[in-house]
Coordinates of C-alpha atoms in Angstrom, one line a residue:
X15 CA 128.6 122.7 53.1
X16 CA 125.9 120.0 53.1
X17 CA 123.3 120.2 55.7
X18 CA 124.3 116.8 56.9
X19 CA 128.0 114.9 57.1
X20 CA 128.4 110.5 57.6
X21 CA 131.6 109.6 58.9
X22 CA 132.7 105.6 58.6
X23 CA 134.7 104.9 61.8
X24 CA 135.0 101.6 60.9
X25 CA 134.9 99.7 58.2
X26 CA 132.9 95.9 58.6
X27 CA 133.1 92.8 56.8
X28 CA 131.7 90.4 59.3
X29 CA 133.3 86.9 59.2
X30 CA 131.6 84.0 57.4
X31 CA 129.0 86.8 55.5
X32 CA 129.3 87.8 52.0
X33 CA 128.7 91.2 53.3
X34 CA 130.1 94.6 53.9
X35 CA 129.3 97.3 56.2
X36 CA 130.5 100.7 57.9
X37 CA 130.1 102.2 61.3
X38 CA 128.7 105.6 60.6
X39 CA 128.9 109.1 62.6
X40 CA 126.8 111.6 61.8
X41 CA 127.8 115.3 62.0
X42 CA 125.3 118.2 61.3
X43 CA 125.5 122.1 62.4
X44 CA 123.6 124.1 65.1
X45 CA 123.8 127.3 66.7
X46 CA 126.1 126.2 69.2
X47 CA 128.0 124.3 66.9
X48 CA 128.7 120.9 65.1
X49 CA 126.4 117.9 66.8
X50 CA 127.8 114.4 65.9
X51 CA 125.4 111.1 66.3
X52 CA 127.2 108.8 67.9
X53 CA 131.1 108.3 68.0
X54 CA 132.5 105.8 66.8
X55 CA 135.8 104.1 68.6
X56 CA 137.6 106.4 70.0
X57 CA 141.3 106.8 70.5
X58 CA 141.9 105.1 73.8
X59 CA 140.4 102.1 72.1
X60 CA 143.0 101.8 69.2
X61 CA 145.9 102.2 71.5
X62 CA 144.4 100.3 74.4
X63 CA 141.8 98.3 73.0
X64 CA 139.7 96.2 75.8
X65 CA 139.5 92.6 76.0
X66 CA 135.7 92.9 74.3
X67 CA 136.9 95.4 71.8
X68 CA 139.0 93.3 70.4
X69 CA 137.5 90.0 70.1
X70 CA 134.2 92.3 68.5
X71 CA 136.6 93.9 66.0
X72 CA 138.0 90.7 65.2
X73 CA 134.8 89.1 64.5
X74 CA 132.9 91.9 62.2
X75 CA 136.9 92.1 61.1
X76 CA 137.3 96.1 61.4
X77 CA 140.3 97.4 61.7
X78 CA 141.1 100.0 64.6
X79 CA 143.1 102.6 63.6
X80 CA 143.1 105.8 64.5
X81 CA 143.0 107.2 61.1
X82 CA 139.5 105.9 61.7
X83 CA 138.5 107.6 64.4
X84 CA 135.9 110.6 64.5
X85 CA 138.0 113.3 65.4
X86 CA 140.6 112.3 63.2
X87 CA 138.8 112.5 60.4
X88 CA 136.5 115.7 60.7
X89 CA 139.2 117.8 59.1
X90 CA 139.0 116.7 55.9
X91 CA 135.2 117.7 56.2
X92 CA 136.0 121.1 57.4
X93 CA 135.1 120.4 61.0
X94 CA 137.1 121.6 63.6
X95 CA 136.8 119.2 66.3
X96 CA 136.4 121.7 69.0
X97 CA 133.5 123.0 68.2
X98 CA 131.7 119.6 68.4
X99 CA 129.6 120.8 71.6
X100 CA 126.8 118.3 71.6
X101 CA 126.8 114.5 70.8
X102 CA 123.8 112.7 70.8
X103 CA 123.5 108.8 71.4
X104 CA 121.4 106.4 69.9
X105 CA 122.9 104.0 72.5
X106 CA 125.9 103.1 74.6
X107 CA 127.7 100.4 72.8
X108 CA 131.0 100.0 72.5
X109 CA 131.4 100.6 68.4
X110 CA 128.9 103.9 68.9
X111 CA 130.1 105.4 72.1
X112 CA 133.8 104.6 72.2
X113 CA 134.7 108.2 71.0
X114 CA 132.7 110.5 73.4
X115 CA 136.3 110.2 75.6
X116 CA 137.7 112.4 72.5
X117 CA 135.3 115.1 73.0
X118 CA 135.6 115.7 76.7
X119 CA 133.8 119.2 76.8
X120 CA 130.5 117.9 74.7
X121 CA 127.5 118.1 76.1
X122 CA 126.5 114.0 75.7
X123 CA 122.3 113.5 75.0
X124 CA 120.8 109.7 75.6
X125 CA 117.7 108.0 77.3
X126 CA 118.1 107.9 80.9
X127 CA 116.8 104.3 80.7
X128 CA 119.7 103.4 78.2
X129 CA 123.0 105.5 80.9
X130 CA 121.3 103.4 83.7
X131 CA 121.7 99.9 81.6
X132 CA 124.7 100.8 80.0
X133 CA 125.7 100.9 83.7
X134 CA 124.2 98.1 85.3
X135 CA 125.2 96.0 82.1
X136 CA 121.7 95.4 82.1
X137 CA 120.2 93.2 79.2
X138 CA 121.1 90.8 76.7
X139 CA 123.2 93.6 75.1
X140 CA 124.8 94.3 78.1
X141 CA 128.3 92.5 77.5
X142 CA 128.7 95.5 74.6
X143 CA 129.0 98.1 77.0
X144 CA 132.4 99.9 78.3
X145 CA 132.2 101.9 81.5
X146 CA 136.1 103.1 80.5
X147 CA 134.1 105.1 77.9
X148 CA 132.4 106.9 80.2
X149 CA 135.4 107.6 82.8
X150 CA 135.7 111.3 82.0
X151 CA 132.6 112.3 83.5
X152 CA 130.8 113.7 80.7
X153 CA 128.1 116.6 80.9
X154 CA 124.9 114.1 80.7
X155 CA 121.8 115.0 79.5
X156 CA 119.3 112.4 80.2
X157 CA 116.0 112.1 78.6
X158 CA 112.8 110.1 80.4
X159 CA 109.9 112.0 78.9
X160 CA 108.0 111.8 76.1
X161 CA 107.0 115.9 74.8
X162 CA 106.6 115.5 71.5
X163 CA 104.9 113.6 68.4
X164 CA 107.4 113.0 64.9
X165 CA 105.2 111.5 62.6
X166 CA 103.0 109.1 64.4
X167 CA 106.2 108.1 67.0
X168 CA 107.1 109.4 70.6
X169 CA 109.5 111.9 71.0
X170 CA 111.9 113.7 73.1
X171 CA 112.8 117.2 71.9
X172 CA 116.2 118.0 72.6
X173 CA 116.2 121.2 74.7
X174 CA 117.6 124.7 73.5
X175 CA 118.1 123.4 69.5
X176 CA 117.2 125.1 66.5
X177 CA 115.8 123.6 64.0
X178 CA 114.7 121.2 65.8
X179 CA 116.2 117.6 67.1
X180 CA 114.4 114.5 69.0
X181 CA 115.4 111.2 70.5
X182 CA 112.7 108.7 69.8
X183 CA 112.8 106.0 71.9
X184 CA 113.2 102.5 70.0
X185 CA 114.1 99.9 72.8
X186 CA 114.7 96.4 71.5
X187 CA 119.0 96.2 70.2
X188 CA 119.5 98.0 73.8
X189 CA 116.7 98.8 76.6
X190 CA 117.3 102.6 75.9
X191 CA 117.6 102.9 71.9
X192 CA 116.9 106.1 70.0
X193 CA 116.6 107.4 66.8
X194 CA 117.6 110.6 66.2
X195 CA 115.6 113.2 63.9
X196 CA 116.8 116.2 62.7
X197 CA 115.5 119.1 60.7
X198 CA 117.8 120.5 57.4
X199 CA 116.9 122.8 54.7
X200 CA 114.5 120.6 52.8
X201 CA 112.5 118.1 55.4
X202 CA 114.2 115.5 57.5
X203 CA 116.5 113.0 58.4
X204 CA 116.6 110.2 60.4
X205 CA 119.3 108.5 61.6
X206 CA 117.5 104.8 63.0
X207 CA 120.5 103.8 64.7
X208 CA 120.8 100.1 65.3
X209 CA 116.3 100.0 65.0
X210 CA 116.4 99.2 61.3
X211 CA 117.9 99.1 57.9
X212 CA 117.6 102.7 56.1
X213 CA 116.1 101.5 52.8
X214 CA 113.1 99.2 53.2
X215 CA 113.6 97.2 50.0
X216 CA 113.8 99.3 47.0
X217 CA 117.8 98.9 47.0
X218 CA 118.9 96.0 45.6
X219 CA 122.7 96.0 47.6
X220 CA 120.9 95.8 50.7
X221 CA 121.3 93.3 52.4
X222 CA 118.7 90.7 53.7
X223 CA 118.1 89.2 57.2
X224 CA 115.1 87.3 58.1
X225 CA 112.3 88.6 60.2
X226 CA 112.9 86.6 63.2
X227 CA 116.4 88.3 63.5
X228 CA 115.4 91.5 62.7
X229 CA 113.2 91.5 65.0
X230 CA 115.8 89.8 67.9
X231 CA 118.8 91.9 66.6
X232 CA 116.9 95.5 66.3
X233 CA 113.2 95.4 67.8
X234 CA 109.9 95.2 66.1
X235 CA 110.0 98.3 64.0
X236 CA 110.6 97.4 60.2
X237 CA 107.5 97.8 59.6
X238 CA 106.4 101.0 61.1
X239 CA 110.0 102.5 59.1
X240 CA 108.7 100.9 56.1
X241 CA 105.5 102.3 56.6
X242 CA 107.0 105.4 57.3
X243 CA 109.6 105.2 54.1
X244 CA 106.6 104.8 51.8
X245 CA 104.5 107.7 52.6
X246 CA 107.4 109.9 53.6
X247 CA 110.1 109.3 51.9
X248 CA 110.2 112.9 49.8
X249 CA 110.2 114.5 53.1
X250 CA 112.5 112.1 55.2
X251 CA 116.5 111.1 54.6
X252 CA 116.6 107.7 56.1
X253 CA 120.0 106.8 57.7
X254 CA 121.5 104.0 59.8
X255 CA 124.3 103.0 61.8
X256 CA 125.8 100.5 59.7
X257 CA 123.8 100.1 56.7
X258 CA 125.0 96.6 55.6
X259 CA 125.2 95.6 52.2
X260 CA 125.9 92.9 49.8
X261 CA 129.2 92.0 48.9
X262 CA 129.9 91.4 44.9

């Protein structure tokens, strides 16, 4: 078993862009079982898709099936969706939280400051929020203190987990972003979430955005990652959300 698993729950190839993209879960194992990194869609929104769901689906043109979905598709990893106990959230949106619904016993992990906008429908990012996703009630814990340092950024260690795992807050796509760092057998990874693209240049299918919208779409760290990239990269898997690339 590899220390780490990516999931694609759903496919992207935005409209009017000659690129291509996924919507990636991340599932790696603790003592107390699989955590995942973010969700996905979940199943309530293939079979009853909201109003918002589908006009964003049509629009980055993925298709919702429920083939797709997270907990369809752990089996042919070897993961037995029960023992999913934690999920951690880099934020709230509709394409990265719709499957915490699927996974009603999990223990869900995000920035207090990101629940309480996700609630409000606070900030420009607020129209990609769904309280429906949310409806279960699930087992919250919140994070609101920094207690930790991971390579020059602010941390949150996440409580009771060995090896270790932090939420570093990265507000700028939402008001409560995180990445998510995780110790495996040989260094890091980090999954950046919707704060940058994982590879910082040296990939050639990567695709390019300019600075401004970088910087409007994900918040002013591309350079601090690129910085970090450079000097770390032996140590550190880089990961993101959606990793877009060129189309050929």
């Amino acid at each position: 078993m590899p220390d780490f698993v990516q999931i694609d729950c759903g496919p992207m190839q935005p409209r009017g862009l000659r690129i291509h993209a996924g919507t990636f879960v991340t599932l790696f194992r603790r003592d107390q079982g699989w955590v995942m990194i973010d969700s996905g869609y979940g199943v309530t929104d293939v079979r009853n898709p909201s109003l918002i769901t589908r006009i964003f689906c049509a629009f980055v043109r993925t298709p919702l099936k429920e083939e797709n979905c997270a907990i369809q598709q752990m089996p042919r990893f070897s993961i037995n969706p029960k023992y999913v106990n934690d999920i951690i959230l880099t934020h709230l949106h509709l394409d990265h939280a719709g499957g915490i619904s699927d996974f009603p016993w999990a223990r869900v992990h995000v920035l207090r400051k990101e629940l309480q906008a996700a609630r409000s429908h606070r900030g420009r990012q607020g129209i990609g929020y769904l309280s429906r996703h949310w409806k279960h009630g699930p087992d919250w814990k919140l994070y609101d203190h920094i207690d930790s340092d991971w390579f020059g950024f602010p941390a949150m260690r996440v409580a009771d987990m060995q090896p270790e795992v932090y939420l570093i807050p990265t507000p700028g796509h939402t008001r409560g972003h995180a990445m998510i760092a995780f110790q495996v057998s040989k260094g890091w990874v980090l999954q950046t979430g919707s704060a940058g693209y994982p590879s910082y240049g040296h990939d050639e299918d990567q695709a390019r955005a300019p600075g401004w919208f970088k910087h409007w779409l994900m918040g002013d760290y591309t350079a601090r990652l690129q910085t970090l990239w450079q000097e770390h990269r032996d140590e550190i898997t880089f990961l993101s959300s959606h990793e877009f690339r060129n189309s050929r």
